[in-house]
XYZ file of C-alpha atoms in Angstrom:
394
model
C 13.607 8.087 -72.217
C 12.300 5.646 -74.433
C 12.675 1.948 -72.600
C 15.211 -1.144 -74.188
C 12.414 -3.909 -74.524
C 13.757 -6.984 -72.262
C 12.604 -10.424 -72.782
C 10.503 -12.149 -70.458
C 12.307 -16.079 -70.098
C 10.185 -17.820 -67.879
C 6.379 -16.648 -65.305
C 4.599 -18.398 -63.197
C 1.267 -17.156 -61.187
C -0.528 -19.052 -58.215
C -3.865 -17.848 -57.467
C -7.133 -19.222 -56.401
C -7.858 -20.435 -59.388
C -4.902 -22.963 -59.398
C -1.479 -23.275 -59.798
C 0.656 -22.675 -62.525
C 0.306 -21.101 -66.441
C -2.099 -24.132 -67.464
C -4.313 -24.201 -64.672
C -5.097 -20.491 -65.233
C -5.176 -21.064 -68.826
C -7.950 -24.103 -67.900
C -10.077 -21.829 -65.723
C -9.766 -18.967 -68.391
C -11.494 -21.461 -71.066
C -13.532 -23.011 -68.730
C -14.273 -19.570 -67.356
C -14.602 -21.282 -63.906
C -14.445 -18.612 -61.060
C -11.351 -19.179 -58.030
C -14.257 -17.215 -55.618
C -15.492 -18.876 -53.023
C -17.649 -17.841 -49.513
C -15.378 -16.491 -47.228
C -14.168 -18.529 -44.244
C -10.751 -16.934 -43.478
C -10.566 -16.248 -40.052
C -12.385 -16.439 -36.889
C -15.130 -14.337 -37.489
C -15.430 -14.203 -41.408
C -17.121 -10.960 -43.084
C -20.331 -11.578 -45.083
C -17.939 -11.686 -48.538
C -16.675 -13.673 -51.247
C -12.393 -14.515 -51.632
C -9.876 -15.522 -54.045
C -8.022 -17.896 -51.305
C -5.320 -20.273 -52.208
C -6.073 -23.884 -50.975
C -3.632 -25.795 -48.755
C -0.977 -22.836 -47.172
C -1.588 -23.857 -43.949
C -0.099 -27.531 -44.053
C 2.560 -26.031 -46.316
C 6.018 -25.789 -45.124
C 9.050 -23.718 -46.340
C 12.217 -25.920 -46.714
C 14.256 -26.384 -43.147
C 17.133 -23.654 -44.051
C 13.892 -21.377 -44.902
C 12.257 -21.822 -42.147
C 12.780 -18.421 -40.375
C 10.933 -17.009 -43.148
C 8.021 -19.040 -42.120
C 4.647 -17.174 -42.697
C 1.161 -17.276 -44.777
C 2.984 -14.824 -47.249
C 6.303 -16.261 -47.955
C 4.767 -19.933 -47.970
C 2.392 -18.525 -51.017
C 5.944 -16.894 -52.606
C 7.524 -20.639 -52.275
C 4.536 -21.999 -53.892
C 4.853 -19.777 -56.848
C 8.627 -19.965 -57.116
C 8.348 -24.074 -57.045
C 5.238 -23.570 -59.882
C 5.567 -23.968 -63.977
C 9.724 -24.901 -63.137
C 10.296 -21.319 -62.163
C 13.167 -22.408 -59.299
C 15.092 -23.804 -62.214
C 14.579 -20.938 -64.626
C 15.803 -18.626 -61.550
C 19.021 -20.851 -60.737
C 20.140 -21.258 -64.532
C 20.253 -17.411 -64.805
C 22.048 -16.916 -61.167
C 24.535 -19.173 -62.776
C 24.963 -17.512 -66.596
C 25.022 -14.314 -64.643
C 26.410 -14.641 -61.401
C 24.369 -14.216 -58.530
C 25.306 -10.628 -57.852
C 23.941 -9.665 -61.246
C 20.413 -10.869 -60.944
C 18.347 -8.335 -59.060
C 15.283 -8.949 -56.967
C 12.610 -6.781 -57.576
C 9.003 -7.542 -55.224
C 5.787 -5.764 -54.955
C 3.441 -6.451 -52.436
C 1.285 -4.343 -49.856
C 0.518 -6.098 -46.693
C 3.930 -8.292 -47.145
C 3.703 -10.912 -43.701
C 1.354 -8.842 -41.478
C -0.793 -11.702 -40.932
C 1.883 -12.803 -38.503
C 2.120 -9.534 -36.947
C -1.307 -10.026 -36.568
C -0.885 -13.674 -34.587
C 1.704 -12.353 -32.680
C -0.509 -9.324 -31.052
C -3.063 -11.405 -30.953
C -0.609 -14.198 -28.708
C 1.068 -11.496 -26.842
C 3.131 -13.705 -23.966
C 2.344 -12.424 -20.215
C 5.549 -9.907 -20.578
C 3.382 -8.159 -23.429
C 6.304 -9.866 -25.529
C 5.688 -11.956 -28.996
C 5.301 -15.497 -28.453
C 8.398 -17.456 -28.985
C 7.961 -18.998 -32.068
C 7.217 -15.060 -33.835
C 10.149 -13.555 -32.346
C 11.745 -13.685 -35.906
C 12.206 -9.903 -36.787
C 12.260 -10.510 -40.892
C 8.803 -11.227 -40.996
C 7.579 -7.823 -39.350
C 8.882 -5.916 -41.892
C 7.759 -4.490 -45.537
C 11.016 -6.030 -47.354
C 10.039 -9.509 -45.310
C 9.105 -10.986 -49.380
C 12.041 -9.530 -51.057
C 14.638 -10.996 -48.537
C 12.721 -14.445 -48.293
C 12.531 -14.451 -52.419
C 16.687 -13.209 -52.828
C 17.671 -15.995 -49.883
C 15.117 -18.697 -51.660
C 16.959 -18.441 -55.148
C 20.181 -17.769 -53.466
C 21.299 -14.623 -55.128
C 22.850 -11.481 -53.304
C 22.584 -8.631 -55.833
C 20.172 -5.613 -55.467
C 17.031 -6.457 -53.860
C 14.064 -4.301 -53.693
C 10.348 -4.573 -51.924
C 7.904 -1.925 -53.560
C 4.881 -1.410 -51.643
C 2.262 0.944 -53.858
C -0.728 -0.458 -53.325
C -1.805 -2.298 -55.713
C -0.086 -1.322 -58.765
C 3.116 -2.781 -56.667
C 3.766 -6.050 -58.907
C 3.291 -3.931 -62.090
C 5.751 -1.080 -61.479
C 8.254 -3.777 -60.194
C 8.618 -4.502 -64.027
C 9.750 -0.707 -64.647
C 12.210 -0.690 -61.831
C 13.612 -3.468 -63.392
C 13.992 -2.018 -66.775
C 16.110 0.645 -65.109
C 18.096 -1.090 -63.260
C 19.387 -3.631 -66.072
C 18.860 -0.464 -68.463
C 22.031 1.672 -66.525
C 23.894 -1.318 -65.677
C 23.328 -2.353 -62.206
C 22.109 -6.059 -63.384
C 22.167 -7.892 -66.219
C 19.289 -9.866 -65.526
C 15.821 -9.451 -62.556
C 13.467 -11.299 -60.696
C 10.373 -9.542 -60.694
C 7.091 -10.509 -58.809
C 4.365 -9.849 -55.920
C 2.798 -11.990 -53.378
C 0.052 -10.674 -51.126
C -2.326 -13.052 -48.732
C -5.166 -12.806 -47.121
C -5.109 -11.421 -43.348
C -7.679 -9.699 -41.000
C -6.396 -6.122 -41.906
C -6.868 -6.404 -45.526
C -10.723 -8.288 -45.063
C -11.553 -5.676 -42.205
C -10.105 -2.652 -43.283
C -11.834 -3.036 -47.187
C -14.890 -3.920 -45.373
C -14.641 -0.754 -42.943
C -14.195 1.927 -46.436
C -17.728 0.069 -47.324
C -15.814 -1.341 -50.843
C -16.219 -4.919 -49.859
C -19.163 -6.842 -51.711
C -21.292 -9.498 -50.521
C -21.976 -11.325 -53.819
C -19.415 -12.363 -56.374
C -17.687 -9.166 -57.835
C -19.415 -7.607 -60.905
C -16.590 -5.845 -62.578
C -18.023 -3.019 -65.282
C -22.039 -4.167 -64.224
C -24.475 -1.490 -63.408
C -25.091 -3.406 -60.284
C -21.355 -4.086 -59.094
C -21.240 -3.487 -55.329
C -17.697 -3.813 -54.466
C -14.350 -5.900 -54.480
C -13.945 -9.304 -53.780
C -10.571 -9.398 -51.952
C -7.754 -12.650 -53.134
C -4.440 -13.888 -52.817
C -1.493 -14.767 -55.076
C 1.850 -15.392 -55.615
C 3.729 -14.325 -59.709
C 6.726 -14.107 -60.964
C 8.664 -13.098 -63.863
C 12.366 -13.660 -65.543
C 13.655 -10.279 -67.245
C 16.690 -10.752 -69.491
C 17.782 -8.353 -71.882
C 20.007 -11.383 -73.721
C 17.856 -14.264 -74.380
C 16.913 -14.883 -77.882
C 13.145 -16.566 -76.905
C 10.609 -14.886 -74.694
C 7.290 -12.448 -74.982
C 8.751 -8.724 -74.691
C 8.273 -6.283 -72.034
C 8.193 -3.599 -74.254
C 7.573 -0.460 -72.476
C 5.842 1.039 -69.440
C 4.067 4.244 -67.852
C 3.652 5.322 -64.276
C 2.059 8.354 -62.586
C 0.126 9.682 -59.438
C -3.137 10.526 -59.537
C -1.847 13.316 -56.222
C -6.094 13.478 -56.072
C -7.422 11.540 -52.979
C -6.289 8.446 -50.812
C -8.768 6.230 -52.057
C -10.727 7.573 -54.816
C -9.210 8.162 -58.714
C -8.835 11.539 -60.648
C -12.510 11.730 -61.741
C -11.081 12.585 -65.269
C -8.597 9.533 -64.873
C -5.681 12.337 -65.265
C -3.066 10.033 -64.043
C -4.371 6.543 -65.498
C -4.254 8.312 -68.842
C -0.440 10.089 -68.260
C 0.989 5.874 -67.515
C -1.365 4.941 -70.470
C 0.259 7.732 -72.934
C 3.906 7.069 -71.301
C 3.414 3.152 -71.370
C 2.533 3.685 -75.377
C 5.493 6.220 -76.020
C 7.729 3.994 -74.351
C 6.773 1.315 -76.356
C 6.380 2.837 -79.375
C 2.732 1.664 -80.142
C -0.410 3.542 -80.903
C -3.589 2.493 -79.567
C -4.830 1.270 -82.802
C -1.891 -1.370 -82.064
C -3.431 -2.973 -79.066
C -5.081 -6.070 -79.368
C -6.299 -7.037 -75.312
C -6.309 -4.899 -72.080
C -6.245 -6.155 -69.203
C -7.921 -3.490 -66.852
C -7.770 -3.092 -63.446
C -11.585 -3.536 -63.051
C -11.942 -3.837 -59.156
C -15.584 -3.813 -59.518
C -15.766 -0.697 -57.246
C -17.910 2.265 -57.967
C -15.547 5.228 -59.363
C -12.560 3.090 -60.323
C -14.436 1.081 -63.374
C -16.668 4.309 -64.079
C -13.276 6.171 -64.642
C -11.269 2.894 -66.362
C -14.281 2.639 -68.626
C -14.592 6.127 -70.087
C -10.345 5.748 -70.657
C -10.918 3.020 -72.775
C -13.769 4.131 -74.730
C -12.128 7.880 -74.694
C -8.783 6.252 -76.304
C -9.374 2.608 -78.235
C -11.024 1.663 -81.192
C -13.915 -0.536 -80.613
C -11.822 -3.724 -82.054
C -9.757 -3.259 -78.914
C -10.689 -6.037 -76.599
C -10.977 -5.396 -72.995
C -11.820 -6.897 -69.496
C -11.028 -7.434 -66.179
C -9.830 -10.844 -65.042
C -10.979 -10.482 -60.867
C -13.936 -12.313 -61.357
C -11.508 -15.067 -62.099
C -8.954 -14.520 -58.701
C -10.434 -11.789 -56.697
C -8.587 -8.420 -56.388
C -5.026 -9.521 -55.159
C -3.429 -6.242 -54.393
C -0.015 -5.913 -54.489
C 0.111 -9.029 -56.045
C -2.729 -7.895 -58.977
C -0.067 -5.994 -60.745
C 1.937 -9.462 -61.658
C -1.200 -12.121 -62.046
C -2.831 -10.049 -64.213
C 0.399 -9.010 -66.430
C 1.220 -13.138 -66.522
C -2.550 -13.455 -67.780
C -1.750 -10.941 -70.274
C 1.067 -13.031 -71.544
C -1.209 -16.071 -71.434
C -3.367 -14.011 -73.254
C -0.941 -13.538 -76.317
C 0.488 -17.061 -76.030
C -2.523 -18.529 -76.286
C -4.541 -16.350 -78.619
C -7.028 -16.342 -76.260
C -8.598 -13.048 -74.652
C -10.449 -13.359 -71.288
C -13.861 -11.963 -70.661
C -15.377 -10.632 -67.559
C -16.852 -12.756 -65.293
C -20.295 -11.394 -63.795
C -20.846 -8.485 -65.812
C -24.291 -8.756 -67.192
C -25.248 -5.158 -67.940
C -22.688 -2.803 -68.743
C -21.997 -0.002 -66.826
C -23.173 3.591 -69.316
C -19.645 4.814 -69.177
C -18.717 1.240 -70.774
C -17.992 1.360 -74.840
C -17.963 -1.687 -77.159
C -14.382 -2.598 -75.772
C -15.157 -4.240 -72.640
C -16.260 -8.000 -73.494
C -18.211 -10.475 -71.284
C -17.408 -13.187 -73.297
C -13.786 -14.994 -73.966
C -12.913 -13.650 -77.682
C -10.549 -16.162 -79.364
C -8.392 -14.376 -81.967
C -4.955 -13.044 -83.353
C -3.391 -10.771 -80.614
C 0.382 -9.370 -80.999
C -0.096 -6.746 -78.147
C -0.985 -6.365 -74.567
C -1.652 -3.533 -72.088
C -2.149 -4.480 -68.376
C -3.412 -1.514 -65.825
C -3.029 -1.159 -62.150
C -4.318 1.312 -60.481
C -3.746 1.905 -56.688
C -4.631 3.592 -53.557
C -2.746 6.797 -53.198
C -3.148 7.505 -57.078
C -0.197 5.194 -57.733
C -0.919 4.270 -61.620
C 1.407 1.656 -63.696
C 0.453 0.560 -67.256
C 2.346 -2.173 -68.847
C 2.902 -2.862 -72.420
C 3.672 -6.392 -73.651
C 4.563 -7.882 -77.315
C 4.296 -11.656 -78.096
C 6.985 -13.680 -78.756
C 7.443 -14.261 -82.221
C-alpha cells in the first residue's frame, strides 16, 4: 500500500558534534569531526567516540526525576534543543494529548544504569537505593520518559532493531496516523554510550582504533557515538519537508553480517521508492549507512553503484557523529533534511581512497547544489533494513 506523505513540522538532533539543526549544519560546512579519544569509562578501549559533552552535571526536571539516567538526560537535551518542547506541546494541544502518539527507537535504551547498579550491588545482592527505580531497567524506559516529558497519554511505542530503530519509527508512524489511531506522532531515538555497547563492538573485532574511514580501502571498523533526534509528523500542517514514503525488510541471512548480495537493503530501497513514487533518477543525496565496517560498506557500495546514476550524490555522515545505533536511524534522517534545507550535501569524512566496490556516487567532498530528494539507509544487526524517502519543503 502506497504511503499518505505526512509533513515533518519541527526536528531537532543532539550529537557530538553539537546541539541543535545549526550546530550540525556548522560542523557539516566546517566539516569539523564530533570524534574524539575515548575516555568513557574506567578502563577505556583503545578507540575513538562520538560522546555528548556535559550529561553528567545534567539534571532532568524534579517531577522527572525518576527517569533519571545517561539515556533519558540525552532525550531531555534533545527535546529542550531547536524549540522542540514547544513544537511538541502546541500539537498536544491542537490535537489533544491522546491523539499524538509516541513512537522511539533505540537499542541499549538505559542499560548503562543497569550496568551501575550490578556494578553497586548492596550487601543483600540488592540494587543500591538510589537505582531501585524499575522504569529505567526496561527497553520502553525512553518511550515512557519521552510520552511523560511532553505530557501526552496516547499510544506509545519503543522499537528496538538495532540500528535501523530511529528510521523505522518513521514507518510505524505513518501507519498509525494512516488507519486512524493518531492524528499526529512523535518520532525519535536516543542511544548513549555504556560499557556493553564499547565492549561488546570491541569483542566482534568491529571497533577501530583510528578515526572511522567510511567507504576507504583502509577502513578498520566503527567508531561507536551517542545522540538524541526527534521529529514532528502531521498529516495537516500546510509547511514542513515531506516524509514521503518508506521501505523495510530482513536480510533473515546472519546476526551480524549483511546479505552478501544486499537482498534485503535493496527490497526497503525498491519499497521505500514505490512508496514514494520516485525513481532513482529522482534522488538527489543519500545518506548511507556507511559504518565503516568491512562487508556492510562493500555491500552499501555496490547498491548504489548497481542502482543510481552517477549524478546521485552519496556519503556517510559517521565520520561526523560516530555510529549512534538506535539513534543513527533519526540523526542521520534530520541531516538528510538539513541536507535539502540547506542545499548542502555532506561528504565523507576520512575516506581517502575509495573502496573498488565504490562508483562515482560516493563523494569525499561537501557538494553544494539543488537537491529536492533524499534517501536515508539504516541497516541493522539481525538484517533489520529501513530506507527512508524525504521531499523538501517547497
Amino acid at each position: 500500500m502506497q504511503s499518505r506523505p505526512l509533513r515533518i513540522t519541527a526536528y531537532t538532533l543532539c550529537s557530538a558534534v553539537g546541539d541543535g539543526r545549526a550546530a550540525t549544519l556548522a560542523a557539516l560546512r566546517e566539516r569539523r569531526s564530533g570524534l574524539s579519544k575515548n575516555d568513557f569509562g574506567p578502563s577505556p578501549i583503545h578507540t575513538w567516540i562520538g560522546r555528548v559533552a556535559g550529561l553528567e552535571e545534567q539534571e532532568l526536571p524534579a517531577e522527572l526525576a525518576d527517569w533519571d539516567c545517561r539515556n533519558n538526560r540525552l532525550a531531555w537535551r534533545g527535546l529542550a534543543t531547536d524549540e522542540f518542547l514547544t513544537a511538541a506541546r502546541e500539537a498536544r494541544e491542537r490535537y489533544g494529548a491522546d491523539r499524538v502518539a509516541v513512537v522511539m527507537g533505540t537499542s541499549t535504551s538505559s542499560i548503562g544504569a543497569s550496568e551501575d547498579a550490578y556494578a553497586r550491588l548492596d550487601p543483600d545482592g540488592r540494587y543500591p537505593a538510589d537505582l531501585r527505580r524499575p522504569i529505567i531497567h526496561t527497553p520502553h524506559s525512553l518511550g515512557d520518559f519521552v510520552q511523560h516529558a511532553l505530557g501526552l497519554t496516547g499510544l506509545s511505542v519503543t522499537v528496538a532493531t538495532a540500528c535501523s530503530s530511529s528510521a523505522k519509527v518513521f514507518a510505524q508512524a505513518e501507519r498509525l496516523i494512516r488507519v486512524g489511531l493518531a492524528d499526529a506522532a512523535i518520532v525519535g531515538g536516543v542511544d548513549s554510550l555504556c560499557g556493553s555497547v564499547l565492549f561488546g563492538f570491541n569483542s566482534l573485532e568491529l571497533v577501530s582504533p583510528e578515526q572511522c574511514q567510511p567507504f576507504d580501502v583502509q577502513r578498520r571498523g566503527i567508531n561507536l557515538g551517542e545522540a538524541a533526534g526527534f521529529a514532528l509528523l502531521e498529516k495537516q500542517a500546510q509547511q514542513g519537508a515531506w516524509l514521503l514514503g518508506y521501505g523495510e525488510s530482513n536480510d533473515a541471512h546472519h546476526m551480524s553480517t549483511p546479505h552478501p548480495e544486499g537482498l534485503g537493503a535493496r527490497l526497503a530501497l525498491k519499497d521505500a521508492l514505490r512508496r514514494a513514487d520516485l525513481q532513482p533518477e529522482d534522488i538527489d543525496y543519500i545518506n548511507l549507512h556507511g559504518t565503516a565496517s568491512q562487508k556492510n560498506d562493500e555491500v552499501e557500495a555496490k547498491i548504489v553503484a548497481d542502482l543510481f546514476p552517477a549524478s546521485t550524490c552519496a556519503s556517510s555522515t559517521k565520520g561526523w557523529t560516530g555510529h549512534t545505533l538506535g539513534a543513527a536511524g533519526i540523526v542521520e534522517a534530520a541531516i538528510s533534511l538539513i541536507a535539502l534545507e540547506h542545499q548542502l550535501l555532506p561528504g565523507t569524512l576520512n575516506l581517502r581512497v575509495p573502496d573498488l566496490a565504490c562508483g562515482p556516487q560516493i563523494q569525499r567532498d561537501n557538494v553544494q547544489r539543488k537537491a529536492s530528494h533524499a534517501l536515508s539507509f539504516s541497516f541493522g544487526f539481525g538484517g533489520s533494513n529501513c530506507v527512508l524517502a524525504f521531499g523538501r519543503d517547497r
